[in-house]
Amino acid sequence: SRAPSKSAQIENTQANSVAQRYLDVRNYSEEICAPLAIEDYGLQAMASTSPAKWHLAHTSWFFETFLLKPYAQDYCEYHPGFEYLFNSYYNGVGGQYPRHQRSLLSRPTVEEVYAYRRHVNQAMLSLLESKAAGESTDILTRTELGCHHEQQHQELFFTDLKYCLFQNPLYTAYDTNPLPPAHKPDALQWRAYGGQLLEIGHRGDGFCFDNELPRHKQYVANFELADRLVTNSEFMAFMADGGYERPELWLADGWAVLQASPHSPAPLYWVQREGEWWEYTLHGLVRLDPHRPASHLSAYEADAFARWMGCRLPTEFEWEMAATISPAAELHETSSARPAVHPESANPVGSLWQWTSSAYTPYPGFKTAAGAIGEYNGKFMANQLVLRGGSVATSPGHYRHSYRNFFYPPDQWQFTGVRLARES
Amino acid sequence: SRAPSKSAQIENTQANSVAQRYLDVRNYSEEICAPLAIEDYGLQAMASTSPAKWHLAHTSWFFETFLLKPYAQDYCEYHPGFEYLFNSYYNGVGGQYPRHQRSLLSRPTVEEVYAYRRHVNQAMLSLLESKAAGESTDILTRTELGCHHEQQHQELFFTDLKYCLFQNPLYTAYDTNPLPPAHKPDALQWRAYGGQLLEIGHRGDGFCFDNELPRHKQYVANFELADRLVTNSEFMAFMADGGYERPELWLADGWAVLQASPHSPAPLYWVQREGEWWEYTLHGLVRLDPHRPASHLSAYEADAFARWMGCRLPTEFEWEMAATISPAAELHETSSARPAVHPESANPVGSLWQWTSSAYTPYPGFKTAAGAIGEYNGKFMANQLVLRGGSVATSPGHYRHSYRNFFYPPDQWQFTGVRLARES
Amino acid sequence: SRAPSKSAQIENTQANSVAQRYLDVRNYSEEICAPLAIEDYGLQAMASTSPAKWHLAHTSWFFETFLLKPYAQDYCEYHPGFEYLFNSYYNGVGGQYPRHQRSLLSRPTVEEVYAYRRHVNQAMLSLLESKAAGESTDILTRTELGCHHEQQHQELFFTDLKYCLFQNPLYTAYDTNPLPPAHKPDALQWRAYGGQLLEIGHRGDGFCFDNELPRHKQYVANFELADRLVTNSEFMAFMADGGYERPELWLADGWAVLQASPHSPAPLYWVQREGEWWEYTLHGLVRLDPHRPASHLSAYEADAFARWMGCRLPTEFEWEMAATISPAAELHETSSARPAVHPESANPVGSLWQWTSSAYTPYPGFKTAAGAIGEYNGKFMANQLVLRGGSVATSPGHYRHSYRNFFYPPDQWQFTGVRLARES
Amino acid sequence: SRAPSKSAQIENTQANSVAQRYLDVRNYSEEICAPLAIEDYGLQAMASTSPAKWHLAHTSWFFETFLLKPYAQDYCEYHPGFEYLFNSYYNGVGGQYPRHQRSLLSRPTVEEVYAYRRHVNQAMLSLLESKAAGESTDILTRTELGCHHEQQHQELFFTDLKYCLFQNPLYTAYDTNPLPPAHKPDALQWRAYGGQLLEIGHRGDGFCFDNELPRHKQYVANFELADRLVTNSEFMAFMADGGYERPELWLADGWAVLQASPHSPAPLYWVQREGEWWEYTLHGLVRLDPHRPASHLSAYEADAFARWMGCRLPTEFEWEMAATISPAAELHETSSARPAVHPESANPVGSLWQWTSSAYTPYPGFKTAAGAIGEYNGKFMANQLVLRGGSVATSPGHYRHSYRNFFYPPDQWQFTGVRLARES
Ligand SMILES: [Fe+3]
Ligand SMILES: [Fe+3]
Ligand SMILES: [Fe+3]
Ligand SMILES: [Fe+3]
């Protein structure tokens, strides 16, 4: 046998670092599950949320399906039933267990899912060490995609768990440490940005999702952007001013959602007890902190609040322009270095995905990958809005300023907030 | 202190035997849960089914609410949140956690529910040994009711679990022992009964539910009753003859249920694979046994089958008359001694609750108990049909010939079957 | 040609009187439609109600399908599309236009439906004059059935129209004459009836529906029956006493209906304006008359009211026994001679169908006719309750004491009321 | 009294021409209703469609509410109940009769609605002749808006009526003239457009809706646009190639709509009979014409077809750019001169609203009018897509190239079609 060529060495180094990244991401998924009781792993309070156990299995299925089966020599499928059970939405792979019934999968058990993870990890590490990985950029690229995919599910783990635990009046805390109080934020400042024809979308060689490409020209007119998010006390002022009862502040579809709801209107996790507002957090039920950014708002709530303020939501292009050209200090809560901490515990003023007014549509010239993996992002480009900025629940190393998160306007269970914009 | 009076001694003896019965029943609930994984305890596949964990907690809540709180001196409520979480439907006690969301209660955990059970058991045994129990027949009577209540939930444990595990294509077996094959039954024989004015309802001093009383006169005309239940092979003949496609065989409401279903029609647990019928049982997925009684039929299916046969379902009065006057040998599967075994494993020809054509309505002069406990049976006397006969899942010592079980006509998840009747 | 034989003459006479009866019934259907605007003919406010135009067409379809097509020589179907459009539920005849969409049938127009009626009438009169009618009792029997069928739809015309016009806040009056006030009824008296084994069901040669047969033995224990219906003022006392807010008064299914309703609870047609109760009637919106019988109650409301009174609903057997043996004077509002007048206008104390506690099930030995016509009654014997007594909307000559009307417990749009019963 | 000033004369002239325009528009609404039977005026087959009668009344209500009540001296409301019944969605005016129940309004009758129209017309003409009109540009501007509003409802009249008549298997023709056949279109040609920073939105003094403003800069990259719409034969090729069965061609939300539908997939009005395709048109059911533009497609169908072709839908900016700079001959079916004819009868290759991929969102700096009239367009800027181009049902004089029509992606009942785009 002869020594590997220089370029093979480089690729090996790259493969080694991908392997390390793989392990870090995989371990983090299990780390964040540590506080769970076995019983918590199976919760699914609505179709859009998935049980923690399902997230753990599905992310493994992703590596098994898109890496191990096509690329790992002699790889043997772990369990014949798992392809169906843990496929989320990839029609190109095959059928899927009904999404809204995932809580009915008591089997495989939590322990069996962890065994599945170990099996996949072992095979993935072998693959990344193999000659194939040194020769195929596809393997490294897809592994990187698989890691980002798992990180997305890490954030969903937090948002889904919070929503599910909230349904139980015992209001169990995920993190039994007290939630540190927020500091009173400074008065909101407006940053002005001059209109220009600029480039939008991911730049450079690093990883990005397909929906951040191609980088393309976009004209953005003069605008101003708030230097921080809207706070709970500001949202309470909206409510005190009849914000939820004044149809002129609401988009028609949002008003219809309000009227159809059996609940008296308030942000999702707000609970009123003897005239006082409390908020359910992953630290349990706490008194509503007026200084913390108002969170878990739907796009309809965000939009109504903005209209009440005589403002509007930013477009995703305004947001990206501001994030790119502003010194970090000028645009709070959007730092690309997300803290590797439990949600809600660390960042004093919080950090939330920020609704934009931009529909989630393809950039000009958008292309998807061939095969089932092409279903990753593209097929969701209808009826959703883009959110920007990351959140306290976003995994470390996952975020970029060109990142386009997307949810439906009524969705409230993500870590969402409001940054105001207005015409200059 | 002086020696207890004779009658107090008798009551003590009675209390002792009630205590023993209490323990037997309570232990049996836990015994039947032994094969479960923690994850299985939380399953709830439809609103009508409850998680095993909830059954364990609710039956304890029943003793706590109706015995310990009113009668046990200095009894301290185990947990302030449990009254709301584990109240099933007793409006007189207070509000109830939404029934269809019981699977969202990951907390209390399984272990915490077992601790709750131990707490209640200890307090109940103290109560039953107390002077109060010797002096109050209410305590013994209510304890007896609580035991029968728990036995009802034992049967629901099996029916609910079966329904929930069935939703998972892994078709997990509750009992890993093989299901013994059924013997080929003899040709169906008809037993003729002469019309008469007779007494219906519970007779004697033993326990019965309020809905079995008062014993009252009922005229029953001549009729004939089949000496055994309809079998799978007989039901397959109905299907082969287009039974599910011929509206003239069906009640209009049953036909509407069929048309609205997205599934191709077959008994609930039947699964077709490569042209062969299989059946999901608590022993896993097995080949459909033609000799076993056709089970898990709705009243609509039972009625359509009977019409196809040129027969009909019996009334509950015909059924009770036959069960009472027939030697046991003449009316199979209705013995009052139910086997203390896992469902489906022991009785070669099975034993199933048998749909009657009788609406579940009050007997003339029916009275409910005062207070919340009066909600036990009476308020359900609408829209349901009476079933008679017990099943393999019925707990030992729970069944009587005057027993009136009741479910809605479309319900399939109970251990239900068909005994044919016809005019003489 | 020779003179007809004696028996043929008798049959001819009978056919003549059937023809006269046919014409009377058919004309009455059109007479009651006279006050309608063309626009009113098409209203359908819920699936259970049908447009007036559809009633007019469907009743013609009944004669065309069950008389003209099988018996009338050379009969030519009036329109090839009508079999599908105006078949209500006879699967044996063929498919049916979706019931809940009947208001979408702007065509045939009202005028075209009247033309269809004229065509059917002409053909029916020819048939009844034909030799065939003299020789076939089937023709006369079926014509009689068709007349009673049309009379049932005449009552539905009133109940459906009232429900539909009520949806329009203009509260249009069907009858512009003022509704005469009711007299204050006497205090409620109880009539006692002694227990006995008696015969229930239609007796004699006259017409009856299949569900009133066979006449059979039924044991009825001692009971007492109120001599009049419950009034609005009595029902208001129930409401003032929190009747709609006290779950202990309600069947569980009825309570669930109340909780699921977005409306504040009250009888169907009651409207509150500035603290006063009004009631929508076919004479428009009028002040609620405290002396009129409480009407348009569901069986759940009837049952809750009875429980609040410490009473219960009668069984259909008690009701029939009382109606049969009581002099008419002792049991108001149940005279078999229904007035041929507009509903609500004539009878000072009203006359309403009375909910019984009896499920609508077959009498022992019940048989249906062969063919599609056998679907008339039998297939509805599930989930419904029997009502007895007729109403102000019942057509003249349609009612008998053995008549079994049937509706679902939540139904409110029929002319229903409450007669109380209790144990002796 | 003195002669009017010069500028008042000009305004009078303008008012005269507005009055003429008002009359033309109002008359056209009644003209297009001429073929209806009274019964057709009340049809409402789904919540999104309104009865013809309601359109006639609501457009009158618009003038009464926004012109007569605020501006006409001593104007007396025509009927106190109409404000509630005929307000569509203006919360600033007050509550609204439930939209999905409009077919329940048999009253006012058709004749009464025409009387309402005459009353409003008389008052409007008085107002337009009044001194007030000469002095207030608001009156003329709002009248112009009211005319365009009524023209929008004229197109809805056709789309709603077509949808409603289609529900009746008699397939009644609105226009009994035969539908002229389409000519075989030429092979599709691509027109290339060079990328540029351009101005989008309404230019000049003429009428436009608020949503077409402000005119603003938009960068559009190179693209190509088809010179004609997709035809039925092209859509049939898509179907023959399994287009409806291949999830990879569909947006996820569109695929979900397909899976949830009980119908076998095809364009809305296509009907299969003995293996042949027919199409329901306002001329009745006709054989599907392969040369006619494929119509009544949802945005999901349009998008899937485009993907199958390796193309995409245009953005609204591309569309407006092409329409503005192309000679009319190069871009068929988008002429601004819509024919004043019955839909589907005149234009040989048809003319359909064309789905764009652009979400219906506000242009930068978008402002709404103050008061209830500001609800006209702005509150619908969520979840909808922009359509461009007008259709055969669009009223004469109503269309502009900057016109932004908007519907939800699943909507099929409008006259919608597909113009393909692709990257250069
Ligand atoms: Fe995923
Ligand atoms: Fe219980
Ligand atoms: Fe009928
Ligand atoms: Fe409008």
mmCIF file of C-alpha atoms in Angstrom, chain B residues 60 62-73 75 119-121 123-124 127:
data_model
loop_
_atom_site.group_PDB
_atom_site.id
_atom_site.type_symbol
_atom_site.label_atom_id
_atom_site.label_comp_id
_atom_site.label_asym_id
_atom_site.label_seq_id
_atom_site.Cartn_x
_atom_site.Cartn_y
_atom_site.Cartn_z
ATOM 1 C CA SER B 60 -57.210 5.449 42.834
ATOM 2 C CA PHE B 62 -62.198 7.116 42.836
ATOM 3 C CA PHE B 63 -61.289 5.650 46.240
ATOM 4 C CA GLU B 64 -59.707 8.903 47.342
ATOM 5 C CA THR B 65 -62.708 10.964 46.306
ATOM 6 C CA PHE B 66 -65.572 8.773 47.395
ATOM 7 C CA LEU B 67 -64.060 6.987 50.421
ATOM 8 C CA LEU B 68 -60.999 8.690 51.833
ATOM 9 C CA LYS B 69 -62.019 12.314 51.611
ATOM 10 C CA PRO B 70 -65.482 11.857 53.108
ATOM 11 C CA TYR B 71 -64.748 9.046 55.610
ATOM 12 C CA ALA B 72 -61.048 8.787 56.512
ATOM 13 C CA GLN B 73 -60.171 10.868 59.519
ATOM 14 C CA TYR B 75 -57.003 12.263 55.381
ATOM 15 C CA HIS B 119 -50.627 5.989 49.282
ATOM 16 C CA VAL B 120 -54.285 5.345 48.536
ATOM 17 C CA ASN B 121 -53.971 1.649 49.391
ATOM 18 C CA ALA B 123 -55.126 4.888 53.597
ATOM 19 C CA MET B 124 -57.885 2.579 52.373
ATOM 20 C CA LEU B 127 -60.013 3.076 56.787
#
